[in-house]
Coordinates of C-alpha atoms and ligand atoms in Angstrom, one line a residue:
M1486 CA -15.4 7.9 9.6
L1487 CA -15.8 11.4 10.9
D1488 CA -16.0 13.8 8.0
D1489 CA -17.8 16.8 9.6
L1490 CA -14.7 19.1 9.7
E1491 CA -16.9 22.1 10.6
S1492 CA -17.7 20.4 13.9
L1493 CA -14.1 21.1 15.0
N1494 CA -13.6 24.0 17.2
G1495 CA -12.1 26.9 15.2
V1496 CA -13.0 25.5 11.8
G1497 CA -15.4 27.5 9.7
S1498 CA -16.6 26.7 6.2
T1499 CA -13.5 28.5 4.6
T1500 CA -11.0 26.6 6.6
A1501 CA -12.9 23.3 6.1
S1502 CA -12.9 23.8 2.3
K1503 CA -9.2 24.6 2.3
L1504 CA -8.6 21.3 4.2
R1505 CA -10.8 19.3 1.9
A1506 CA -9.3 20.7 -1.2
A1507 CA -5.9 19.6 0.1
G1508 CA -7.1 16.1 0.7
Y1509 CA -7.8 16.2 4.4
T1510 CA -11.4 15.2 4.2
T1511 CA -11.8 13.6 7.6
I1512 CA -11.1 14.6 11.2
E1513 CA -8.8 11.5 11.4
A1514 CA -6.8 12.7 8.5
V1515 CA -6.4 16.2 10.1
A1516 CA -5.5 14.6 13.4
V1517 CA -2.7 12.4 12.1
T1518 CA -0.9 14.6 9.5
P1519 CA 2.2 16.5 10.5
P1520 CA 1.2 20.2 10.9
R1521 CA 3.9 21.4 8.6
E1522 CA 2.5 19.3 5.8
I1523 CA -1.0 20.7 6.3
M1524 CA 0.5 24.2 6.3
E1525 CA 2.4 23.7 3.1
R1526 CA -0.7 22.3 1.3
T1527 CA -3.4 24.7 2.6
N1528 CA -1.8 28.0 3.5
I1529 CA -3.5 27.9 6.9
G1530 CA -1.4 29.5 9.6
F1531 CA 0.8 27.1 11.7
N1532 CA -0.7 28.1 15.0
T1533 CA -4.3 27.7 13.7
I1534 CA -3.3 24.2 12.5
L1535 CA -2.0 23.3 15.9
K1536 CA -5.3 24.4 17.5
I1537 CA -7.4 22.5 14.9
Q1538 CA -5.3 19.4 15.4
E1539 CA -5.7 19.6 19.1
A1540 CA -9.5 19.7 18.6
A1541 CA -9.3 16.9 16.1
R1542 CA -7.2 14.7 18.4
Q1543 CA -9.8 15.1 21.1
M1544 CA -12.5 13.8 18.8
V1545 CA -10.5 10.8 17.5
T1546 CA -8.4 10.1 20.6
T1547 CA -5.0 9.8 18.9
D1548 CA -3.2 9.9 22.3
F1549 CA -3.7 7.0 24.6
K1550 CA -6.3 4.5 23.8
T1551 CA -7.5 1.6 25.8
A1552 CA -6.8 -1.9 24.4
Q1553 CA -10.6 -2.2 24.0
E1554 CA -10.6 0.8 21.6
F1555 CA -7.7 -0.7 19.7
Y1556 CA -9.6 -3.9 19.5
E1557 CA -12.6 -2.1 17.9
K1558 CA -10.4 -0.4 15.4
R1559 CA -8.6 -3.7 14.5
R1560 CA -12.1 -5.3 14.1
A1561 CA -12.7 -2.9 11.1
M1562 CA -9.7 -4.6 9.4
K1563 CA -10.7 -6.6 6.3
R1564 CA -8.7 -9.1 4.3
C1565 CA -8.5 -9.4 0.6
T1566 CA -7.9 -12.8 -1.2
T1567 CA -5.0 -13.3 -3.5
G1568 CA -6.9 -16.0 -5.4
S1569 CA -4.8 -18.7 -3.8
K1570 CA -6.1 -20.3 -0.6
K1571 CA -2.6 -21.4 0.3
L1572 CA -1.1 -17.9 -0.2
D1573 CA -4.0 -16.4 1.7
E1574 CA -3.3 -18.7 4.6
A1575 CA 0.4 -17.9 4.6
L1576 CA -0.6 -14.2 4.9
G1577 CA -2.9 -14.9 7.8
G1578 CA -6.0 -14.8 5.7
G1579 CA -5.2 -12.5 2.9
I1580 CA -3.9 -8.9 2.3
E1581 CA -4.9 -6.7 5.3
T1582 CA -6.4 -3.3 5.4
L1583 CA -4.9 -1.0 8.0
A1584 CA -1.5 -2.4 6.9
L1585 CA 1.3 -2.1 4.4
T1586 CA 2.2 -5.4 2.6
E1587 CA 5.4 -5.6 0.6
F1588 CA 6.1 -8.1 -2.2
I1589 CA 9.8 -8.5 -2.8
G1590 CA 11.4 -10.5 -5.6
E1591 CA 13.5 -10.5 -8.7
Y1592 CA 12.2 -9.8 -12.2
G1593 CA 9.4 -12.2 -13.3
S1594 CA 8.8 -13.5 -9.8
G1595 CA 5.2 -12.4 -9.9
K1596 CA 5.0 -9.1 -8.0
T1597 CA 3.1 -7.3 -10.7
Q1598 CA 0.9 -10.3 -11.3
I1599 CA -0.2 -10.3 -7.7
C1600 CA -0.9 -6.6 -7.8
L1601 CA -3.1 -7.0 -10.9
M1602 CA -4.9 -9.9 -9.4
L1603 CA -5.6 -8.0 -6.1
S1604 CA -6.9 -5.1 -8.2
V1605 CA -9.6 -7.5 -9.4
T1606 CA -10.3 -9.4 -6.1
A1607 CA -10.4 -6.2 -4.0
Q1608 CA -13.7 -5.3 -5.8
L1609 CA -15.4 -8.5 -4.8
P1610 CA -18.0 -8.6 -2.0
H1611 CA -16.7 -9.4 1.5
D1612 CA -18.2 -12.9 1.5
Q1613 CA -16.1 -13.7 -1.6
G1614 CA -12.9 -12.5 -0.1
G1615 CA -13.0 -8.9 -1.5
L1616 CA -12.9 -5.5 0.1
E1617 CA -16.0 -4.2 -1.7
G1618 CA -14.0 -1.2 -2.9
N1619 CA -12.1 0.3 -5.8
V1620 CA -8.4 0.4 -6.5
A1621 CA -5.7 3.0 -7.0
F1622 CA -2.7 1.7 -8.9
I1623 CA 0.5 3.8 -9.1
D1624 CA 2.7 2.2 -11.8
T1625 CA 6.3 3.4 -11.8
E1626 CA 7.7 1.0 -14.4
G1627 CA 5.0 1.1 -17.1
T1628 CA 4.1 -2.5 -16.6
F1629 CA 0.4 -2.1 -15.7
M1630 CA -1.3 -4.2 -18.4
P1631 CA -5.1 -3.4 -18.7
E1632 CA -5.4 -6.5 -21.1
R1633 CA -4.3 -8.7 -18.2
V1634 CA -7.0 -7.2 -15.9
Y1635 CA -9.6 -7.9 -18.6
Q1636 CA -8.2 -11.5 -19.0
I1637 CA -8.3 -12.2 -15.2
A1638 CA -11.8 -10.7 -14.8
S1639 CA -13.2 -12.7 -17.7
A1640 CA -11.6 -15.9 -16.5
R1641 CA -13.3 -15.4 -13.2
G1642 CA -16.7 -14.7 -14.7
L1643 CA -16.7 -11.0 -14.0
D1644 CA -17.6 -8.2 -16.3
P1645 CA -14.1 -7.0 -17.4
Q1646 CA -15.3 -3.5 -18.4
A1647 CA -16.9 -2.9 -15.0
V1648 CA -13.9 -4.2 -13.2
A1649 CA -11.5 -2.1 -15.2
K1650 CA -13.6 1.0 -14.6
N1651 CA -12.9 0.8 -10.9
I1652 CA -9.2 0.7 -11.2
H1653 CA -7.6 4.2 -11.1
V1654 CA -4.2 4.0 -12.7
A1655 CA -1.5 6.6 -12.7
R1656 CA 1.9 6.3 -14.3
A1657 CA 4.6 7.9 -12.1
Y1658 CA 7.5 9.2 -14.2
N1659 CA 10.0 10.0 -11.4
S1660 CA 10.2 9.9 -7.7
S1661 CA 8.8 13.4 -7.1
H1662 CA 5.9 12.6 -9.4
Q1663 CA 5.4 9.4 -7.4
C1664 CA 5.3 11.4 -4.2
L1665 CA 2.8 13.9 -5.7
L1666 CA 0.6 11.0 -6.7
I1667 CA 0.8 9.5 -3.1
D1668 CA -0.3 12.9 -1.8
K1669 CA -3.3 12.8 -4.1
L1670 CA -4.4 9.5 -2.7
F1671 CA -5.7 11.4 0.4
T1672 CA -8.4 12.9 -1.8
L1673 CA -8.8 10.1 -4.3
C1674 CA -9.4 7.3 -1.7
P1675 CA -12.4 8.8 0.2
E1676 CA -13.9 10.2 -3.0
N1677 CA -13.8 7.0 -4.9
N1678 CA -14.3 4.4 -2.2
I1679 CA -10.8 3.1 -2.7
K1680 CA -9.9 0.1 -0.5
L1681 CA -6.7 -1.1 -2.2
V1682 CA -3.7 1.1 -3.1
V1683 CA -0.9 -0.5 -5.1
I1684 CA 2.5 1.1 -5.7
D1685 CA 4.4 -1.0 -8.2
S1686 CA 7.3 -0.4 -7.5
M1687 CA 7.8 1.7 -4.4
I1688 CA 11.5 2.0 -4.8
S1689 CA 12.7 1.8 -8.4
H1690 CA 12.7 5.6 -9.1
F1691 CA 14.4 6.3 -5.8
R1692 CA 17.1 3.8 -6.5
G1693 CA 17.6 5.1 -10.0
E1694 CA 17.7 8.8 -9.0
Y1695 CA 19.6 8.9 -5.8
V1696 CA 22.8 7.2 -6.8
G1697 CA 25.9 7.1 -4.6
R1698 CA 26.5 7.0 -0.9
E1699 CA 26.3 10.8 -0.5
N1700 CA 22.7 10.7 -1.6
L1701 CA 21.6 7.7 0.4
S1702 CA 20.4 9.5 3.5
E1703 CA 18.3 12.0 1.5
R1704 CA 16.8 9.1 -0.4
Q1705 CA 16.0 7.1 2.7
Q1706 CA 14.5 10.2 4.4
K1707 CA 12.1 10.8 1.5
L1708 CA 11.2 7.1 1.2
N1709 CA 10.5 7.0 5.0
Q1710 CA 8.3 10.1 4.8
Y1711 CA 6.2 8.6 2.0
L1712 CA 6.0 5.2 3.5
H1713 CA 4.6 6.8 6.7
K1714 CA 2.1 8.8 4.6
L1715 CA 0.9 5.4 3.2
I1716 CA 0.6 4.0 6.7
R1717 CA -1.5 7.0 7.7
L1718 CA -3.6 6.6 4.6
S1719 CA -4.3 3.0 5.4
E1720 CA -5.5 4.0 8.9
A1721 CA -7.5 7.0 7.9
Y1722 CA -9.5 5.2 5.3
N1723 CA -9.2 1.5 6.3
V1724 CA -7.3 0.8 3.1
A1725 CA -5.0 -2.1 2.2
I1726 CA -1.6 -0.9 0.8
V1727 CA 0.5 -3.1 -1.4
V1728 CA 4.0 -2.1 -2.5
T1729 CA 6.5 -4.0 -4.5
N1730 CA 10.3 -4.0 -4.1
Q1731 CA 13.2 -5.4 -5.9
V1732 CA 16.1 -7.5 -4.5
Q1733 CA 19.6 -6.3 -4.6
A1734 CA 22.7 -8.4 -4.5
N1735 CA 24.5 -8.5 -1.2
P1736 CA 28.2 -9.0 -2.1
T1737 CA 29.1 -9.7 1.5
A1738 CA 26.8 -12.7 1.9
F1739 CA 28.9 -15.9 1.8
F1740 CA 26.1 -18.1 3.1
G1741 CA 22.4 -18.2 2.5
D1742 CA 20.5 -16.0 0.1
P1743 CA 22.8 -13.5 -1.6
N1744 CA 19.8 -11.3 -2.4
R1745 CA 18.2 -8.9 0.0
P1746 CA 15.3 -6.4 -0.3
A1747 CA 16.2 -2.9 -1.5
G1748 CA 15.4 0.0 0.8
G1749 CA 17.2 -1.2 3.9
N1750 CA 15.8 -0.7 7.4
I1751 CA 13.4 2.0 6.3
M1752 CA 11.5 -0.4 4.1
A1753 CA 11.8 -3.2 6.7
H1754 CA 10.3 -1.1 9.5
A1755 CA 7.6 0.6 7.6
C1756 CA 6.1 -2.6 6.1
T1757 CA 3.7 -4.6 8.2
H1758 CA 4.1 -7.7 6.2
R1759 CA 6.9 -8.6 3.9
V1760 CA 6.6 -11.5 1.4
F1761 CA 9.6 -12.8 -0.6
L1762 CA 8.7 -14.3 -4.0
R1763 CA 10.7 -16.5 -6.3
K1764 CA 10.2 -18.7 -9.3
G1765 CA 9.6 -22.4 -8.7
A1766 CA 9.5 -25.4 -11.0
K1767 CA 6.9 -25.6 -13.9
G1768 CA 5.8 -22.0 -13.9
T1769 CA 5.0 -22.0 -10.2
R1770 CA 6.0 -19.3 -7.7
I1771 CA 7.1 -19.6 -4.1
A1772 CA 6.2 -17.1 -1.5
R1773 CA 7.7 -16.8 1.9
V1774 CA 6.6 -14.4 4.6
I1775 CA 9.6 -12.8 6.2
D1776 CA 10.2 -10.9 9.5
S1777 CA 6.6 -11.4 10.7
P1778 CA 6.0 -11.3 14.4
C1779 CA 2.9 -13.5 14.0
L1780 CA 3.1 -15.5 10.8
P1781 CA 5.2 -18.6 10.2
E1782 CA 8.0 -18.5 7.5
V1783 CA 6.8 -21.6 5.6
P1784 CA 7.4 -21.5 1.8
T1785 CA 4.1 -21.6 -0.1
R1786 CA 3.6 -22.5 -3.7
F1787 CA 1.1 -20.8 -6.0
L1788 CA 0.5 -20.5 -9.7
V1789 CA 0.3 -17.6 -12.1
S1790 CA -2.3 -18.4 -14.8
D1791 CA -5.0 -17.0 -17.0
K1792 CA -7.1 -16.6 -13.9
G1793 CA -4.4 -14.5 -12.3
I1794 CA -3.2 -16.2 -9.1
E1795 CA -4.4 -19.6 -8.0
D1796 CA -3.4 -22.7 -6.0
T1797 CA -1.2 -25.2 -7.8
E1798 CA -2.9 -28.4 -9.0
E1799 CA -1.2 -30.9 -6.8
D1800 CA -2.7 -29.2 -3.8
Ligands
ATP3165 N1 -1.6 -15.3 -18.4 C1 -0.5 -15.8 -17.8 N2 -0.4 -17.1 -17.6 C2 0.7 -17.6 -17.0 N3 1.7 -16.9 -16.5 C3 1.7 -15.6 -16.8 C4 0.6 -15.0 -17.4 N4 0.9 -13.6 -17.5 C5 2.1 -13.5 -16.9 N5 2.6 -14.6 -16.5 C6 3.9 -14.9 -15.8 O1 4.2 -13.8 -15.0 C7 5.6 -13.4 -15.3 C8 5.8 -11.9 -15.1 O2 5.6 -11.7 -13.7 P1 5.6 -10.2 -13.1 O3 5.4 -9.2 -14.2 O4 4.6 -10.2 -12.0 O5 7.1 -10.1 -12.5 P2 7.6 -9.0 -11.5 O6 7.9 -9.7 -10.3 O7 6.7 -7.9 -11.5 O8 8.9 -8.6 -12.3 P3 9.7 -7.2 -12.5 O9 10.6 -7.0 -11.4 O10 10.3 -7.3 -13.8 O11 8.6 -6.1 -12.4 C9 5.8 -13.8 -16.7 O12 7.2 -14.0 -17.0 C10 5.0 -15.0 -16.9 O13 5.8 -16.1 -16.4
MG3166 MG1 6.7 -5.9 -12.1

């Protein structure tokens, strides 16, 4: 990661500290952020920003890259275990960094449970399926349960206090507060070695606040803007992003599943992997990866238990 901002042509110590204070701590972050956003957050002049970004792009080659360069970048990608081998397999080996993974499901389907579990497993060493990093958790519904983190960590033989100390939790009270917290991630992640970011849920405040057709396009625009910030975050700091989403009834569906993910095409396009969750028999849950260009859509069964998430016994 290139964090020597002063090495950029036209950036002195004053400009560098303005950039850092606003959360742009690496040359990559400077290169990929829309100039208007940097201007709003730093008070640096627009033309200066364009020049700095030009220099930053030359250093991180954001224009055309060779396939070999892409390959190297993808190789930095890490995977985080969910605790269930079957579910990991269905996800292509676990939750990926450099990507946005969305868990969609009705109430009680296990979305929050998976997020809490990942907050523990992300801290494990790479050879145990972890990301060797800390966690940022944006809780929009007040359902983050520290007791559950302690329970999962203890059941897995980890020191619960040490695990809980590495999870940075913020409660978002409305959509603009949620957006502000997402902006803060650009400073929080590099400063605290954060490798997993959870937003549970991405969409509930947006759905609650922007009611009615006339507000739909504004809502979608804002949602799109912040989903793309999350994608940039994942690429700038090699972070795994996990968001949850609800289902909404589709009254025009006569056949098949009458429920579809909220957030429409904006959510569908921004998320790299989408996973549908539903309740199964005997307390099990069923996950199905949807819309994936490379993963099969086979339903996979897993269990929510004291240990968090695990394989069902019959497997
Ligand atoms: N220790 C545990 N052992 C077994 N199951 C548990 C345990 N803790 C929670 N659960 C199960 O997880 C369910 C809650 O799931 P979760 O909170 O992840 O739902 P959700 O998909 O986030 O729903 P919502 O849309 O309401 O946020 C509980 O109903 C319970 O069945
Ligand atoms: Mg939940």
